[in-house]
Amino acid sequence: MDQGLEQVLAKLDAGRDAALDRLLAFLRIPSISTDPAHKSDVRDAAEWLRAQLDDLGFQTQIHDTPGHPMVVARSQPGQARPLLFYGHYDVQPVDPLNLWNSPPFEPRIEETPQGQVIRGRGAADDKGQLMTFVEAFRAWRDVHGELPSDLILLFEGEEESGSPSLQPFLREHAVDLRASLAMICDTSMYSDGRPAITTQLRGLVGQEVVIRGADRDLHSGSFGGLAANPIMILAQALATLKDDQGRVTLPGFYEGVQDLTDELRRDWDALGFDAEEFLSGVDLKTPIGETGRTPLEMVWNRPTCEINGIAGGYAGDGFKTVLPAEARAKVSFRLTGTQDPEKIRAAFQDHIRAHIPADCSVEFHDHGASPASVMDTSDPAFATAKDALGREWGREAAYIGAGGSIPIAGDFKQILGMDSMLIGFGRDDDRIHSPNEKYDVNSFTKGARSWARILTALR
Amino acid sequence: MDQGLEQVLAKLDAGRDAALDRLLAFLRIPSISTDPAHKSDVRDAAEWLRAQLDDLGFQTQIHDTPGHPMVVARSQPGQARPLLFYGHYDVQPVDPLNLWNSPPFEPRIEETPQGQVIRGRGAADDKGQLMTFVEAFRAWRDVHGELPSDLILLFEGEEESGSPSLQPFLREHAVDLRASLAMICDTSMYSDGRPAITTQLRGLVGQEVVIRGADRDLHSGSFGGLAANPIMILAQALATLKDDQGRVTLPGFYEGVQDLTDELRRDWDALGFDAEEFLSGVDLKTPIGETGRTPLEMVWNRPTCEINGIAGGYAGDGFKTVLPAEARAKVSFRLTGTQDPEKIRAAFQDHIRAHIPADCSVEFHDHGASPASVMDTSDPAFATAKDALGREWGREAAYIGAGGSIPIAGDFKQILGMDSMLIGFGRDDDRIHSPNEKYDVNSFTKGARSWARILTALR
């Protein structure tokens, strides 16, 4: 092993307790970004970070935004490939408070049957995670006498409240923030604790549709069988969005969808994903998806259409024989490959319109549209990071996908033109966004060691 | 013309103002049955009726029920065919009060461009209507010295609050109440003011269905494409309830549905029903129903299936990418002919179950089930009444249908084994259940004359 790396790892091990103390101090700041009462706490967390980073030798700035501040730090320029590290220092609200076993902002190290954990709001999401790379930088500096060069750090304080300032900020500071790759530490390991790099995220198109018939709710005795029923029209339009093979029927829908590469198929097969076990956690057992696709393909590599909400007529207690004036649904598409969100939106609208009889009207409300993020894993940094993770955790790291979207990855791609490497050390049982959030001490310490290895390999 | 009848009609004409005064007195009693604050007013209305009927020579009784009282009156027994007359003396609530142009319980005669009207709550529904036959009995008694024989009068005080006491009361008093035919005065004339007898009413089956998948709402990123979506399953199950000809697809659904007789088809064609005009009143124009059926057939003689309500997932403002744990719908079927409500309920449940994948469950909640009411118009009383109505109004009366149900007609059939003859003199613009309810003075006076003619022909 590289001698420098060996020293950095030893430094991290020796500094474990001090690093945990720093994290606990960070966690004591109740930086709840959605709650205006905590506005100054959010700034305190930004200031705390600035002090840490200044101390490490970063050039750090706090940028005000219409919401909470952005913290941007940079190491000395050099000849290395510029890397941007991202994390967020705000946390979720803590209610219901009575479900916490200890106060959310009095963090502590707890012994559990599964090992030591750091308990407190933000432990995993995202303060504990972002501190893994900060601690790696610290150990590096202690060993090498200076920080790795060409690093940009970006810490956001609004991630838990929808990141309203992020896109404008990225646009305004594009020149300063552009790197060759973004390292995002805000995800989990694969479910069984295997280290993983998330290399693809599904995109999303959201669309609300309202179908209107008569100008009022009608009596189904007087009009039933004669007047258009918007709920039936809606049901018929939605029902035909998928065929009996589970495939979306919109013309052109699968344009840009890629089959798995051999490498990804091998990696994913090796994960031994147990769909039945996964589904049993929510009281289901049978994957229902496209015929001929594996369960992991279904959630990570295949697009889908889901109805997220529907409403029309009288759905309260008892019964009212109304023939309703309108019916509405919220429908979303998860996208993969290079599917074009706006083309899919248009195809969906065409499909609905084709079901609308002369007497009815339809109204659409557009919600978010973002393409899938598929990272270019031929960038050697991916193989390098994968290898480094494998060495730290003693088992091969996997390239995995994610069924949801991580907007920041899309924003980096779209605004700054760079791919993201999503590496996180969270666990499925971290209870993020819930009472009793925790982060494994092991995730924290081996997470920092992982970054030390990755940095060494990339620098 | 029968000399007796001529005298009765003359008596009615001469007594017009006194009859209107009696009706106004009746209308001043705020007998709102749904409002506990008006409980004693409802009883006052029953007592007012008893006093009227006693005065006419009826044997009148007020029967207490768990709700509001039933008023039952009978004339002297004789050799004539026993007839039961039904009306209800309770009225709808009056809110929103500020939309009334005059106080709802200070009734008055108003001049309008369309003629004189009686304005006030209950004028048309149903105090004004039931007084048409009461006034006919009065004039008959005045002319003949005694009431027509073999009449039973039944006045209910809970019609506007769901008639909870009616069925038990009919069962308990079945022997006393059974007649050969029930005359119900609680309907309207055909829309253009043509006199009409409603000879068929559609039945109704109501069914709520709840489809459940996972034990909680899921994130559509993590589970979309893999886990069952109850809204989609529900949409697909509902969409296939009707084919592209507008026919219900349930096996056996059309068993018992009868095509129109030649007589009915002639009568209905002669009504000149203008579907476009009818629909334009609710901002629609095109009948959407079974291919090859006339609009009147669609609402009066063809069964249908309507979705009355649907709900699932997130349907509020904005967007949530949930894959919901459940979806629910309320579905009802309007029945005609001898369709069996319970068979149709079972066929519907089978249809839904066939769409439920292994992982999901379905729950049904049964709501009302009543067969269609199709009167036996070969009973000569129908032709007699039709003829009498035609003489009074100067235009041929029509046998018409109704798309909705009138529960009392079904109860009379089911519990007392008798058909109902539904003759009413309401108008489409009477604003029943709404502010500014009215009843045409013409409806009231010619209504009473109509009953005098019908009674004469039947006695």
Tab-separated table of C-alpha atoms in Angstrom, chain B residues 42-387:
chain	number	residue	atom	x	y	z
B	42	VAL	CA	-92.997	18.234	12.456
B	43	ARG	CA	-95.548	16.937	14.952
B	44	ASP	CA	-97.563	20.138	14.545
B	45	ALA	CA	-97.756	19.445	10.817
B	46	ALA	CA	-98.997	15.929	11.531
B	47	GLU	CA	-101.610	17.323	13.927
B	48	TRP	CA	-102.653	19.938	11.390
B	49	LEU	CA	-103.233	17.159	8.862
B	50	ARG	CA	-105.214	15.086	11.366
B	51	ALA	CA	-107.488	18.028	12.070
B	52	GLN	CA	-108.089	18.518	8.339
B	53	LEU	CA	-108.774	14.861	7.731
B	54	ASP	CA	-110.994	14.404	10.777
B	55	ASP	CA	-112.985	17.376	9.593
B	56	LEU	CA	-113.441	15.698	6.196
B	57	GLY	CA	-114.792	12.567	7.835
B	58	PHE	CA	-111.714	10.362	7.743
B	59	GLN	CA	-110.864	8.105	10.659
B	60	THR	CA	-107.434	9.482	11.408
B	61	GLN	CA	-104.668	8.229	13.625
B	62	ILE	CA	-101.251	9.553	14.442
B	63	HIS	CA	-98.774	6.719	14.996
B	64	ASP	CA	-95.592	7.427	16.870
B	65	THR	CA	-92.377	5.981	15.500
B	66	PRO	CA	-88.788	6.207	16.753
B	67	GLY	CA	-88.584	9.241	14.468
B	68	HIS	CA	-91.472	11.420	13.336
B	69	PRO	CA	-95.110	10.319	13.351
B	70	MET	CA	-97.064	8.595	10.591
B	71	VAL	CA	-100.536	9.894	9.841
B	72	VAL	CA	-102.951	7.220	8.649
B	73	ALA	CA	-106.522	8.007	7.659
B	74	ARG	CA	-109.258	5.900	6.144
B	75	SER	CA	-112.644	6.560	4.670
B	76	GLN	CA	-115.683	4.381	5.220
B	77	PRO	CA	-115.393	0.825	3.929
B	78	GLY	CA	-117.431	-0.062	0.902
B	79	GLN	CA	-117.392	-2.240	-2.169
B	80	ALA	CA	-114.848	-0.211	-4.139
B	81	ARG	CA	-111.311	-1.108	-4.954
B	82	PRO	CA	-109.107	-0.029	-2.029
B	83	LEU	CA	-106.644	2.718	-2.928
B	84	LEU	CA	-103.827	4.089	-0.807
B	85	PHE	CA	-102.742	7.720	-1.229
B	86	TYR	CA	-99.263	8.694	-0.107
B	87	GLY	CA	-97.592	12.024	0.571
B	88	HIS	CA	-95.107	13.466	3.033
B	89	TYR	CA	-95.613	16.448	5.278
B	90	ASP	CA	-91.985	17.084	6.213
B	91	VAL	CA	-89.790	19.487	4.251
B	92	GLN	CA	-86.152	20.098	3.383
B	93	PRO	CA	-83.948	22.451	5.409
B	94	VAL	CA	-83.862	26.020	4.129
B	95	ASP	CA	-80.203	26.987	4.199
B	96	PRO	CA	-78.660	29.008	2.710
B	97	LEU	CA	-81.325	31.294	4.090
B	98	ASN	CA	-79.805	34.421	2.562
B	99	LEU	CA	-80.611	33.164	-0.936
B	100	TRP	CA	-84.357	33.266	-0.276
B	101	ASN	CA	-86.128	36.310	-1.626
B	102	SER	CA	-88.856	35.945	0.994
B	103	PRO	CA	-88.875	34.025	4.279
B	104	PRO	CA	-89.299	30.299	3.518
B	105	PHE	CA	-92.029	29.785	6.118
B	106	GLU	CA	-93.980	32.914	5.303
B	107	PRO	CA	-95.532	31.519	2.143
B	108	ARG	CA	-97.360	33.735	-0.291
B	109	ILE	CA	-98.956	33.850	-3.685
B	110	GLU	CA	-96.737	35.646	-6.176
B	111	GLU	CA	-97.436	36.895	-9.659
B	112	THR	CA	-94.728	35.869	-12.115
B	113	PRO	CA	-94.394	36.154	-15.898
B	114	GLN	CA	-95.275	32.447	-15.997
B	115	GLY	CA	-98.371	32.887	-13.844
B	116	GLN	CA	-99.207	32.690	-10.158
B	117	VAL	CA	-97.014	30.633	-7.916
B	118	ILE	CA	-97.112	29.577	-4.290
B	119	ARG	CA	-93.712	30.485	-2.858
B	120	GLY	CA	-92.327	28.803	0.247
B	121	ARG	CA	-90.526	25.762	1.552
B	122	GLY	CA	-92.608	22.640	0.901
B	123	ALA	CA	-94.880	24.297	-1.670
B	124	ALA	CA	-94.050	21.652	-4.256
B	125	ASP	CA	-92.266	19.056	-2.112
B	126	ASP	CA	-94.626	17.791	-0.935
B	127	LYS	CA	-97.269	19.761	0.958
B	128	GLY	CA	-98.748	21.407	-2.132
B	129	GLN	CA	-98.858	18.116	-3.951
B	130	LEU	CA	-100.460	16.073	-1.182
B	131	MET	CA	-103.069	18.768	-0.705
B	132	THR	CA	-104.198	18.260	-4.306
B	133	PHE	CA	-105.823	14.970	-3.419
B	134	VAL	CA	-106.953	16.163	0.018
B	135	GLU	CA	-108.790	19.056	-1.656
B	136	ALA	CA	-110.268	16.658	-4.198
B	137	PHE	CA	-111.636	14.539	-1.326
B	138	ARG	CA	-113.076	17.659	0.312
B	139	ALA	CA	-114.924	18.725	-2.821
B	140	TRP	CA	-116.169	15.163	-3.312
B	141	ARG	CA	-117.505	15.066	0.227
B	142	ASP	CA	-119.144	18.435	-0.173
B	143	VAL	CA	-120.913	17.294	-3.333
B	144	HIS	CA	-121.693	13.687	-2.388
B	145	GLY	CA	-122.174	14.168	1.325
B	146	GLU	CA	-119.592	11.573	2.115
B	147	LEU	CA	-116.040	10.666	1.210
B	148	PRO	CA	-115.250	8.177	-1.506
B	149	SER	CA	-115.148	4.782	0.159
B	150	ASP	CA	-112.177	2.479	0.656
B	151	LEU	CA	-109.459	5.090	0.763
B	152	ILE	CA	-106.367	4.792	2.912
B	153	LEU	CA	-104.189	7.856	3.346
B	154	LEU	CA	-100.602	7.581	4.530
B	155	PHE	CA	-98.577	10.680	5.325
B	156	GLU	CA	-94.974	10.376	6.315
B	157	GLY	CA	-92.859	12.896	8.260
B	158	GLU	CA	-89.392	11.537	7.473
B	159	GLU	CA	-89.173	11.449	3.677
B	160	GLU	CA	-86.572	14.218	3.580
B	161	SER	CA	-84.412	12.448	6.115
B	162	GLY	CA	-84.189	8.997	4.567
B	163	SER	CA	-87.465	7.452	5.824
B	164	PRO	CA	-85.826	5.391	8.587
B	165	SER	CA	-89.159	4.403	10.153
B	166	LEU	CA	-91.037	3.648	6.958
B	167	GLN	CA	-90.161	0.029	6.258
B	168	PRO	CA	-90.701	-1.158	9.859
B	169	PHE	CA	-94.003	0.749	9.916
B	170	LEU	CA	-95.194	-0.789	6.658
B	171	ARG	CA	-94.292	-4.251	7.943
B	172	GLU	CA	-96.035	-3.718	11.254
B	173	HIS	CA	-99.189	-2.298	9.690
B	174	ALA	CA	-99.179	-4.344	6.508
B	175	VAL	CA	-102.672	-5.724	7.021
B	176	ASP	CA	-104.177	-2.273	7.574
B	177	LEU	CA	-102.313	-0.558	4.785
B	178	ARG	CA	-102.577	-3.051	1.971
B	179	ALA	CA	-104.613	-1.736	-0.939
B	180	SER	CA	-104.844	-2.699	-4.586
B	181	LEU	CA	-102.856	0.299	-5.782
B	182	ALA	CA	-100.876	3.151	-4.279
B	183	MET	CA	-101.311	6.668	-5.611
B	184	ILE	CA	-98.174	8.704	-4.934
B	185	CYS	CA	-98.229	12.440	-5.497
B	186	ASP	CA	-94.565	13.450	-5.225
B	187	THR	CA	-93.326	13.665	-8.821
B	188	SER	CA	-93.332	16.148	-11.663
B	189	MET	CA	-95.125	16.422	-14.933
B	190	TYR	CA	-93.125	15.722	-18.035
B	191	SER	CA	-90.672	18.537	-18.647
B	192	ASP	CA	-92.847	20.524	-21.053
B	193	GLY	CA	-95.810	20.421	-18.667
B	194	ARG	CA	-97.534	17.437	-20.209
B	195	PRO	CA	-99.412	15.336	-17.652
B	196	ALA	CA	-97.698	12.068	-17.017
B	197	ILE	CA	-97.829	8.864	-15.054
B	198	THR	CA	-94.473	7.460	-14.100
B	199	THR	CA	-94.756	3.749	-14.735
B	200	GLN	CA	-91.193	2.610	-14.327
B	201	LEU	CA	-88.306	3.555	-12.101
B	202	ARG	CA	-84.776	2.268	-12.265
B	203	GLY	CA	-83.441	0.195	-9.406
B	204	LEU	CA	-80.066	0.678	-7.782
B	205	VAL	CA	-77.164	-1.325	-6.452
B	206	GLY	CA	-74.400	0.544	-4.668
B	207	GLN	CA	-71.051	-0.981	-3.941
B	208	GLU	CA	-67.882	0.393	-2.475
B	209	VAL	CA	-64.620	-1.304	-3.340
B	210	VAL	CA	-61.272	-0.848	-1.609
B	211	ILE	CA	-58.126	-2.322	-3.112
B	212	ARG	CA	-55.116	-2.609	-0.828
B	213	GLY	CA	-51.499	-3.289	-1.701
B	214	ALA	CA	-48.533	-2.541	0.539
B	215	ASP	CA	-49.099	-1.857	4.221
B	216	ARG	CA	-48.121	1.796	3.765
B	217	ASP	CA	-47.751	4.389	1.039
B	218	LEU	CA	-44.518	3.655	-0.821
B	219	HIS	CA	-41.996	5.929	-2.496
B	220	SER	CA	-42.616	5.567	-6.203
B	221	GLY	CA	-38.886	5.885	-6.879
B	222	SER	CA	-37.985	2.921	-4.725
B	223	PHE	CA	-40.944	0.739	-5.651
B	224	GLY	CA	-42.326	2.058	-8.937
B	225	GLY	CA	-42.307	-0.653	-11.569
B	226	LEU	CA	-41.918	-3.391	-8.978
B	227	ALA	CA	-44.783	-3.138	-6.504
B	228	ALA	CA	-48.478	-3.286	-7.236
B	229	ASN	CA	-50.178	0.097	-7.573
B	230	PRO	CA	-53.746	-0.147	-6.224
B	231	ILE	CA	-54.903	2.902	-8.212
B	232	MET	CA	-53.790	1.323	-11.486
B	233	ILE	CA	-55.437	-1.977	-10.583
B	234	LEU	CA	-58.623	-0.141	-9.689
B	235	ALA	CA	-58.545	1.915	-12.900
B	236	GLN	CA	-58.086	-1.210	-14.992
B	237	ALA	CA	-60.884	-3.031	-13.188
B	238	LEU	CA	-63.282	-0.090	-13.556
B	239	ALA	CA	-62.344	0.778	-17.138
B	240	THR	CA	-63.426	-2.631	-18.346
B	241	LEU	CA	-66.882	-2.408	-16.817
B	242	LYS	CA	-68.116	-0.858	-20.048
B	243	ASP	CA	-67.212	-1.729	-23.607
B	244	ASP	CA	-66.809	0.687	-26.478
B	245	GLN	CA	-70.525	0.431	-27.258
B	246	GLY	CA	-71.338	1.726	-23.785
B	247	ARG	CA	-72.594	-1.688	-22.694
B	248	VAL	CA	-71.840	-3.081	-19.268
B	249	THR	CA	-69.555	-6.089	-19.615
B	250	LEU	CA	-70.515	-8.085	-16.529
B	251	PRO	CA	-71.660	-11.577	-17.491
B	252	GLY	CA	-75.434	-11.913	-17.190
B	253	PHE	CA	-75.857	-8.196	-16.606
B	254	TYR	CA	-78.649	-7.772	-19.145
B	255	GLU	CA	-80.738	-10.708	-17.865
B	256	GLY	CA	-84.221	-9.356	-17.217
B	257	VAL	CA	-83.774	-6.135	-19.156
B	258	GLN	CA	-86.834	-5.625	-21.373
B	259	ASP	CA	-87.065	-3.719	-24.581
B	260	LEU	CA	-89.771	-1.086	-24.757
B	261	THR	CA	-93.284	-2.177	-25.606
B	262	ASP	CA	-94.708	-0.611	-28.745
B	263	GLU	CA	-97.038	1.502	-26.622
B	264	LEU	CA	-94.230	2.899	-24.494
B	265	ARG	CA	-92.009	3.512	-27.490
B	266	ARG	CA	-94.849	5.454	-29.116
B	267	ASP	CA	-95.508	7.454	-25.947
B	268	TRP	CA	-91.864	8.237	-25.422
B	269	ASP	CA	-91.245	9.172	-29.040
B	270	ALA	CA	-94.241	11.487	-28.852
B	271	LEU	CA	-92.640	13.366	-25.966
B	272	GLY	CA	-90.157	14.813	-28.417
B	273	PHE	CA	-87.419	14.692	-25.809
B	274	ASP	CA	-84.582	16.966	-26.886
B	275	ALA	CA	-81.453	15.433	-25.401
B	276	GLU	CA	-79.258	18.304	-26.517
B	277	GLU	CA	-81.494	20.820	-24.831
B	278	PHE	CA	-81.683	18.692	-21.705
B	279	LEU	CA	-77.906	18.316	-21.560
B	280	SER	CA	-77.281	21.957	-22.377
B	281	GLY	CA	-78.756	22.815	-18.999
B	282	VAL	CA	-75.619	21.359	-17.441
B	283	ASP	CA	-73.244	22.553	-20.139
B	284	LEU	CA	-73.158	19.242	-22.041
B	285	LYS	CA	-74.604	18.437	-25.416
B	286	THR	CA	-73.889	14.913	-26.624
B	287	PRO	CA	-75.601	11.855	-25.196
B	288	ILE	CA	-72.942	9.288	-24.314
B	289	GLY	CA	-74.545	5.961	-23.834
B	290	GLU	CA	-75.308	2.666	-25.406
B	291	THR	CA	-74.995	2.639	-29.156
B	292	GLY	CA	-78.382	2.345	-30.862
B	293	ARG	CA	-80.521	3.565	-27.992
B	294	THR	CA	-82.516	6.767	-27.839
B	295	PRO	CA	-81.601	9.224	-25.101
B	296	LEU	CA	-84.826	8.553	-23.187
B	297	GLU	CA	-84.194	4.832	-23.321
B	298	MET	CA	-80.724	5.465	-21.919
B	299	VAL	CA	-82.010	7.122	-18.782
B	300	TRP	CA	-85.364	5.395	-18.310
B	301	ASN	CA	-85.168	1.907	-19.745
B	302	ARG	CA	-81.523	0.897	-19.940
B	303	PRO	CA	-79.406	-0.133	-17.017
B	304	THR	CA	-76.082	1.552	-16.519
B	305	CYS	CA	-72.998	1.551	-14.399
B	306	GLU	CA	-71.620	4.750	-12.935
B	307	ILE	CA	-68.553	5.452	-10.860
B	308	ASN	CA	-69.799	7.870	-8.215
B	309	GLY	CA	-66.533	8.476	-6.446
B	310	ILE	CA	-62.900	7.506	-6.482
B	311	ALA	CA	-59.961	8.248	-4.218
B	312	GLY	CA	-56.435	7.072	-3.699
B	313	GLY	CA	-52.929	8.356	-3.062
B	314	TYR	CA	-52.178	12.045	-2.925
B	315	ALA	CA	-54.620	14.325	-4.691
B	316	GLY	CA	-54.031	17.642	-2.921
B	317	ASP	CA	-52.011	20.621	-4.079
B	318	GLY	CA	-48.624	19.986	-5.587
B	319	PHE	CA	-47.270	16.530	-6.149
B	320	LYS	CA	-46.202	13.582	-4.039
B	321	THR	CA	-44.591	10.628	-5.729
B	322	VAL	CA	-46.349	8.045	-3.614
B	323	LEU	CA	-47.265	4.588	-4.700
B	324	PRO	CA	-50.349	4.378	-2.523
B	325	ALA	CA	-51.308	1.614	-0.134
B	326	GLU	CA	-54.920	1.668	-1.235
B	327	ALA	CA	-57.459	3.002	-3.665
B	328	ARG	CA	-61.207	3.046	-3.375
B	329	ALA	CA	-64.237	3.677	-5.507
B	330	LYS	CA	-67.974	3.865	-5.124
B	331	VAL	CA	-69.797	2.294	-8.012
B	332	SER	CA	-73.503	2.045	-8.630
B	333	PHE	CA	-75.678	0.293	-11.126
B	334	ARG	CA	-79.070	1.569	-12.234
B	335	LEU	CA	-81.317	-1.386	-12.997
B	336	THR	CA	-84.316	-1.921	-15.228
B	337	GLY	CA	-86.788	-4.715	-15.909
B	338	THR	CA	-86.304	-7.654	-13.579
B	339	GLN	CA	-82.539	-7.387	-13.124
B	340	ASP	CA	-81.572	-8.985	-9.831
B	341	PRO	CA	-79.589	-6.528	-7.674
B	342	GLU	CA	-77.794	-9.216	-5.710
B	343	LYS	CA	-76.757	-11.139	-8.814
B	344	ILE	CA	-75.323	-7.931	-10.231
B	345	ARG	CA	-73.521	-7.174	-7.006
B	346	ALA	CA	-71.975	-10.643	-7.128
B	347	ALA	CA	-70.991	-10.301	-10.802
B	348	PHE	CA	-69.358	-6.951	-10.057
B	349	GLN	CA	-67.391	-8.404	-7.175
B	350	ASP	CA	-66.265	-11.310	-9.360
B	351	HIS	CA	-65.145	-8.845	-12.030
B	352	ILE	CA	-63.082	-6.846	-9.538
B	353	ARG	CA	-61.585	-9.956	-7.950
B	354	ALA	CA	-60.440	-11.164	-11.361
B	355	HIS	CA	-58.274	-8.022	-11.586
B	356	ILE	CA	-56.649	-8.358	-8.171
B	357	PRO	CA	-53.104	-9.708	-8.289
B	358	ALA	CA	-51.878	-12.166	-5.670
B	359	ASP	CA	-50.279	-9.443	-3.554
B	360	CYS	CA	-53.336	-7.277	-3.220
B	361	SER	CA	-56.550	-7.633	-1.346
B	362	VAL	CA	-59.987	-6.277	-1.967
B	363	GLU	CA	-62.713	-5.291	0.420
B	364	PHE	CA	-66.315	-4.595	-0.486
B	365	HIS	CA	-68.878	-2.525	1.333
B	366	ASP	CA	-72.443	-3.097	0.277
B	367	HIS	CA	-74.764	-0.173	-0.131
B	368	GLY	CA	-78.427	-0.142	-1.112
B	369	ALA	CA	-79.900	-2.760	-3.426
B	370	SER	CA	-83.334	-2.330	-4.916
B	371	PRO	CA	-84.773	-3.765	-8.093
B	372	ALA	CA	-86.385	-1.600	-10.730
B	373	SER	CA	-90.076	-0.813	-10.280
B	374	VAL	CA	-92.057	-1.560	-13.391
B	375	MET	CA	-95.764	-1.022	-12.936
B	376	ASP	CA	-98.278	-3.340	-14.498
B	377	THR	CA	-99.986	-0.894	-16.822
B	378	SER	CA	-102.369	-3.583	-17.994
B	379	ASP	CA	-104.226	-2.787	-14.746
B	380	PRO	CA	-107.138	-0.767	-16.236
B	381	ALA	CA	-106.673	1.883	-13.543
B	382	PHE	CA	-103.663	3.151	-15.501
B	383	ALA	CA	-105.576	3.702	-18.727
B	384	THR	CA	-108.363	5.278	-16.711
B	385	ALA	CA	-106.043	7.688	-14.939
B	386	LYS	CA	-104.217	8.493	-18.153
B	387	ASP	CA	-107.471	9.341	-19.840
